Coordinates of C-alpha atoms in Angstrom, one line a residue:
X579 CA -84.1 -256.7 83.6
X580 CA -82.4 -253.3 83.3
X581 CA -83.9 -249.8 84.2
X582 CA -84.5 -247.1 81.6
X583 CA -85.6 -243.5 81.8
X584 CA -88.5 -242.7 79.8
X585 CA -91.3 -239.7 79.4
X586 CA -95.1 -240.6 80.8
X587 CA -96.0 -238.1 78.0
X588 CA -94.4 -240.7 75.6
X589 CA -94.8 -244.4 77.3
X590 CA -97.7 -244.0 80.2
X591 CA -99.8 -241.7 78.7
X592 CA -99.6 -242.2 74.9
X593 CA -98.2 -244.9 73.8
X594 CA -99.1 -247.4 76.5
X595 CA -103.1 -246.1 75.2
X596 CA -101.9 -246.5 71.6
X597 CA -100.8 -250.3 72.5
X598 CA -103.9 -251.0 74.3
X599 CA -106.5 -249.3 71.6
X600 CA -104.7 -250.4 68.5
X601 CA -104.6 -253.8 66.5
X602 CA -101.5 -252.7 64.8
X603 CA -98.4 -255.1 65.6
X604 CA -96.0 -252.5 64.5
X605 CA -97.0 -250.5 67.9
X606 CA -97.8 -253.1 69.6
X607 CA -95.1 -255.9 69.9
X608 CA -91.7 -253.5 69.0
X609 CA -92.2 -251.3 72.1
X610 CA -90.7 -251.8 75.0
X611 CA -93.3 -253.6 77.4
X612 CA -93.2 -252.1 81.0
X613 CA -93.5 -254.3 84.3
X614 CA -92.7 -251.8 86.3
X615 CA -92.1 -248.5 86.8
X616 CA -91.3 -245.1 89.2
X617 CA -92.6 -241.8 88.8
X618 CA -89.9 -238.3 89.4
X619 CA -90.7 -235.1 89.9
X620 CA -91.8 -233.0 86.6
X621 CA -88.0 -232.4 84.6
X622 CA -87.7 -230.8 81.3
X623 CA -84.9 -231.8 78.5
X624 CA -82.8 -228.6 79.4
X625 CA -82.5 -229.4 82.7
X626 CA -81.5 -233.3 81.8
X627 CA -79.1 -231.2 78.9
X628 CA -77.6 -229.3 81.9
X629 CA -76.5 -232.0 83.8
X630 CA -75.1 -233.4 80.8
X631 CA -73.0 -230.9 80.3
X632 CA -74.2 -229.0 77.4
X633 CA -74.0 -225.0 77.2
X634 CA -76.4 -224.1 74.3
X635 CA -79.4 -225.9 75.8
X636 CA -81.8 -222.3 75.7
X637 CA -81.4 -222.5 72.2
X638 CA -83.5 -225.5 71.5
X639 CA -86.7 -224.8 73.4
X640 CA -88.4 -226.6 76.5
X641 CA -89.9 -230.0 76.9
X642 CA -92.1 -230.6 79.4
X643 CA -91.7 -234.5 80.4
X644 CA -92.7 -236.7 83.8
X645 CA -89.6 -239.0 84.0
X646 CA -90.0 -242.8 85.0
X647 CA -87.6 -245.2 86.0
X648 CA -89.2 -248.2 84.4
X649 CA -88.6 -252.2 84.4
X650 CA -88.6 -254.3 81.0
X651 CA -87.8 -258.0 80.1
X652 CA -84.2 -258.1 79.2
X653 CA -83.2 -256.7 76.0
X654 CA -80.2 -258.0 73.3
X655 CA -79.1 -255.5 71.0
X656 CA -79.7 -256.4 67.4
X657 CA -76.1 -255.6 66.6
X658 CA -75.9 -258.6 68.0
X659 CA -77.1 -260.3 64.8
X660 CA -76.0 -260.9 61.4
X661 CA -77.2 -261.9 57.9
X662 CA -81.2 -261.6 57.5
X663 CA -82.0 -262.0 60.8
X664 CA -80.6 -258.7 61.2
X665 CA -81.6 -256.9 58.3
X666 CA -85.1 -258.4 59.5
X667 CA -84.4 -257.0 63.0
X668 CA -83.1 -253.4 61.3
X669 CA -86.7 -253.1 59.4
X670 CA -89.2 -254.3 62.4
X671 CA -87.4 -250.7 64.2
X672 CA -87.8 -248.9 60.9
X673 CA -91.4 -249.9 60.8
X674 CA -92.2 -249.3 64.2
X675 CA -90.9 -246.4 64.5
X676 CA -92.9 -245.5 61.0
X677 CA -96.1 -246.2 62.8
X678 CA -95.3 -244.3 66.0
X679 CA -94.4 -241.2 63.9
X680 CA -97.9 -241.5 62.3
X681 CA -99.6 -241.6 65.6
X682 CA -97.6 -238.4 66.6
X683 CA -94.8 -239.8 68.7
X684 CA -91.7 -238.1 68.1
X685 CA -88.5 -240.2 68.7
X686 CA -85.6 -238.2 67.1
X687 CA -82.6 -239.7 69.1
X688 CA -81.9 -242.6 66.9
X689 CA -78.9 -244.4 67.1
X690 CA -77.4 -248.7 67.6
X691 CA -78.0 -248.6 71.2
X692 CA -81.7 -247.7 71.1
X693 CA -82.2 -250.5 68.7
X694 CA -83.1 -254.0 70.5
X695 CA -84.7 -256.7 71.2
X696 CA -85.7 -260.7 72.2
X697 CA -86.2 -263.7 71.4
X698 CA -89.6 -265.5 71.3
X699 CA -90.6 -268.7 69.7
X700 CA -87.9 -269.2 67.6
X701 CA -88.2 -265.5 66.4
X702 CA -86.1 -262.3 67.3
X703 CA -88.8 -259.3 67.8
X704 CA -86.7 -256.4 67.6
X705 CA -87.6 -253.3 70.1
X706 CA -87.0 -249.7 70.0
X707 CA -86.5 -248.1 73.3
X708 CA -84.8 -245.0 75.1
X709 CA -87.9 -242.3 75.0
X710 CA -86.4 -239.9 77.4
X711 CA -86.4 -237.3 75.3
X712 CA -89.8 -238.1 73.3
X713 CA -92.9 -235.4 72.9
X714 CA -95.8 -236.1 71.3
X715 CA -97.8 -234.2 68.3
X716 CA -100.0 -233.1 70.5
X717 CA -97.4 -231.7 73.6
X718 CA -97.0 -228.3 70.5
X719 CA -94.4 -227.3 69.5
X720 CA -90.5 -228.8 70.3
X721 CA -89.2 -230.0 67.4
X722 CA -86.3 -227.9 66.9
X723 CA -84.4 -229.1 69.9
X724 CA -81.2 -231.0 68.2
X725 CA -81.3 -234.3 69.8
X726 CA -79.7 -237.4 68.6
X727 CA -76.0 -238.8 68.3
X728 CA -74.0 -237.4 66.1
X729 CA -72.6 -240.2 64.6
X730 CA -76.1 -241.2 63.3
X731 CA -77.6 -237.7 62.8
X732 CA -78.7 -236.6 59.4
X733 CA -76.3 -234.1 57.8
X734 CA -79.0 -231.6 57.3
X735 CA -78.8 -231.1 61.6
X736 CA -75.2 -231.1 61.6
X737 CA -75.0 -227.5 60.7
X738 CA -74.3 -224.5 62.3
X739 CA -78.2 -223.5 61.5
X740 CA -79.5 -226.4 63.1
X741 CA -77.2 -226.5 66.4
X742 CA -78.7 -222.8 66.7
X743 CA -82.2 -224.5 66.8
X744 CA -83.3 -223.0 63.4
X745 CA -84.3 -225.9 61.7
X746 CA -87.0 -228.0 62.4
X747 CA -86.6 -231.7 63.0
X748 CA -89.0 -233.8 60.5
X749 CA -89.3 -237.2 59.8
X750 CA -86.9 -237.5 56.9
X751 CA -84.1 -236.8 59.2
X752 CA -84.9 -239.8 61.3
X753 CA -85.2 -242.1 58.2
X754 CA -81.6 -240.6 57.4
X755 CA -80.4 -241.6 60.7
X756 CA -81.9 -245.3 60.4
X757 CA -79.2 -245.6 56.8
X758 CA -76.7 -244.4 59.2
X759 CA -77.3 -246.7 61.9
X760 CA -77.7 -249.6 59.5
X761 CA -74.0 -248.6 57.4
X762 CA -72.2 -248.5 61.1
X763 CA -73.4 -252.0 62.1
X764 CA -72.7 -253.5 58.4
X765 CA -69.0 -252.0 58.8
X766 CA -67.9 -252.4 62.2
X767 CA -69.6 -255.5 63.8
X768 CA -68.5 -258.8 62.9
X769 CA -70.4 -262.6 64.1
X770 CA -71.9 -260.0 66.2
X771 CA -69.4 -258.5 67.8
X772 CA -67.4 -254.9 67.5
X773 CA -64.7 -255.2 65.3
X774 CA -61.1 -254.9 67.9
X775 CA -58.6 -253.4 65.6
X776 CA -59.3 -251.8 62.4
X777 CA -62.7 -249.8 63.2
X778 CA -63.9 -247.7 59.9
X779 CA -65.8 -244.6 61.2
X780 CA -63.9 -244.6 64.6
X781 CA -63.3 -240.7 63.8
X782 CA -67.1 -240.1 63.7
X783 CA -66.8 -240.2 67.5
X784 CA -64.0 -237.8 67.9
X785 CA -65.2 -234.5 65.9
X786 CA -67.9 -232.0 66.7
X787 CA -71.5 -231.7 65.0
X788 CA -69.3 -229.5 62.0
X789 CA -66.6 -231.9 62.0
X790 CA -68.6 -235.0 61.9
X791 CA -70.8 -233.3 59.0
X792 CA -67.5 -232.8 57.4
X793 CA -66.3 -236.8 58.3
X794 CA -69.9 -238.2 57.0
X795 CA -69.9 -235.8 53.7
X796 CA -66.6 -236.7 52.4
X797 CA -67.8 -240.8 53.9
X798 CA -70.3 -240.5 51.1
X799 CA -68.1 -239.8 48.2
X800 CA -66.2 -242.9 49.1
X801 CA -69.0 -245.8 49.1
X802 CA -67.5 -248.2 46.3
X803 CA -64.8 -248.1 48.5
X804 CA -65.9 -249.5 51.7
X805 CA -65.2 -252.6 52.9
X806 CA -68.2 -254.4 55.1
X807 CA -67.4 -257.1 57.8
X808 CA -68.5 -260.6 56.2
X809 CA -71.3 -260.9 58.6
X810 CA -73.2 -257.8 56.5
X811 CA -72.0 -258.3 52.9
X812 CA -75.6 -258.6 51.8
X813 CA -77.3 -255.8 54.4
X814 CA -74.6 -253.5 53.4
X815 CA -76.2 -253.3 49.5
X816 CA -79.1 -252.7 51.4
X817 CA -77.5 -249.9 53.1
X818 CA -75.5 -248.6 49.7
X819 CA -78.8 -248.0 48.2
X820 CA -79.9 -246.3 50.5
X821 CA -76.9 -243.7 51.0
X822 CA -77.0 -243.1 47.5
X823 CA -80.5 -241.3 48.2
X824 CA -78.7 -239.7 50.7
X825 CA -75.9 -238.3 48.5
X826 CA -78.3 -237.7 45.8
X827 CA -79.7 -234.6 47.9
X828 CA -76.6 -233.8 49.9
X829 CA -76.7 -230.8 47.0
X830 CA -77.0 -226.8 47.4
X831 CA -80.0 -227.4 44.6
X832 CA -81.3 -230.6 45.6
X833 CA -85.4 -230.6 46.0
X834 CA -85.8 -233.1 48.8
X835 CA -89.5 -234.3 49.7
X836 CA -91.4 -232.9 51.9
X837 CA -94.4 -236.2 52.0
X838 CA -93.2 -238.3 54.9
X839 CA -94.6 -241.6 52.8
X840 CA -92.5 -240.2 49.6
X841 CA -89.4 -240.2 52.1
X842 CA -90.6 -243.5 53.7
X843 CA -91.1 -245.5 50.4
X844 CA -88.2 -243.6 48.6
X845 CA -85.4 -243.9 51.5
X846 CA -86.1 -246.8 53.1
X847 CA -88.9 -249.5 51.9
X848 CA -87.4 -249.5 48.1
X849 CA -84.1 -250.6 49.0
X850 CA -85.5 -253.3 51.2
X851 CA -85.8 -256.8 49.7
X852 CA -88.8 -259.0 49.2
X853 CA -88.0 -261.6 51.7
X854 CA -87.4 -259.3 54.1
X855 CA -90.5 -257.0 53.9
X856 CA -93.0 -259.7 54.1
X857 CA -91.4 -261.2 57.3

């Protein structure tokens, strides 16, 4: 069992009444499911931003969050996982996180390692975790704050308007960053594992939030000529489908939705195959 920092707003006082009140699986068995836990004193994300080094935390706003040190059942990450059973694993997040965002919880930091999970009766239930820096709907307003990791940001918050906290964070960003996440893993891991020598996308990791906007953009014009491990030849069609939304508004005159379930359907669910979707 391994500790993880979360938000009582999110976890304790939210979602942990969402899980118990609601008969929707998507809630219920992809969060992470607490044994135990330890209460801090009252924090807020600029202080945690602080210690982390960062200089343009004011820009961004305040958080208010009551951090825990909680306890879970031990997690795998679904990188871990190839073939359907990761595609499979890949959606259950996607859908989770779906249902969450409809309830008003606001996970924006999206990326591989926040994307786990176990197995149970013969089945892998995937899990999304790492609500640190969570708000709800209801906590007002914070959703200009540029959270995330770069690598699996959506290009729209790798701008010099964004990093100034101008633009505000909306769903369609995170369902950018779950085609990101889900190109990454198709391209780098392996039976699994993290490819040794040879690692597309390495220089993702070395840029800026400009630079890696640059990296990702020119990434995009380059599709047909990516090379996925054999472990993800099939999830990464899945994934090219899905960036080719992507680069379709990636244009100064592009009109992207605005209806979350437009982005949802459009984005995500469409590309998605059958077997897959009914699980």
């Amino acid at each position: 069992m391994s500790p993880q920092a979360v938000s009582s707003n999110v976890v304790s006082k939210y979602i942990g009444d969402l899980c118990f009140r609601m008969k929707d699986t998507e809630v219920k068995s992809h969060s992470t499911e607490m044994i135990r836990f330890h209460e801090f004193e009252r924090a807020f994300t600029m202080k945690i931003k602080t210690t982390q080094g960062f200089n343009d935390v004011e820009r961004g706003g305040r958080v208010d969050v009551l951090l825990y040190i909680t306890v879970s059942r031990k997690l795998l990450p679904i990188t871990t996982l190839t073939g359907d059973q990761f595609l499979a694993a890949w959606w259950q997040i996607v859908t989770s996180h779906r249902a969450l965002w409809k309830k008003g919880v606001r996970h924006c930091a999206i990326s591989p390692s926040n994307c786990m999970g176990h197995h149970l009766g013969g089945r892998f239930i995937a899990v999304f975790i790492d609500f640190d820096l969570s708000s709800t709907k209801r906590d007002g307003p914070g959703g200009f704050e540029c959270i995330g990791t770069l690598p699996f940001m959506a290009l729209n918050l790798l701008t010099p308007k964004a990093i100034a906290g101008d633009v505000e964070h909306v769903y369609r960003h995170n369902a950018e960053s779950f085609i990101w996440v889900l190109a990454w893993i198709c391209l780098r891991y392996d039976d699994g594992k993290l490819l040794r020598k040879n690692r597309p996308l390495d220089e993702w990791l070395t840029v800026d939030a400009i630079g890696c906007h640059k990296e990702k953009a020119y990434f995009l014009t380059r599709l047909l000529k990516m090379n996925p491990t054999p472990s993800h030849q099939k999830n990464f069609d899945v994934a090219m489908q899905c960036l080719a939304v992507i680069y379709t508004y990636t244009g100064p005159f592009a009109s992207v939705p605005v209806d979350d379930e437009v982005v949802f359907n459009t984005w995500l669910q469409n590309h998605v195959p059958e077997n897959v979707l009914e699980g």
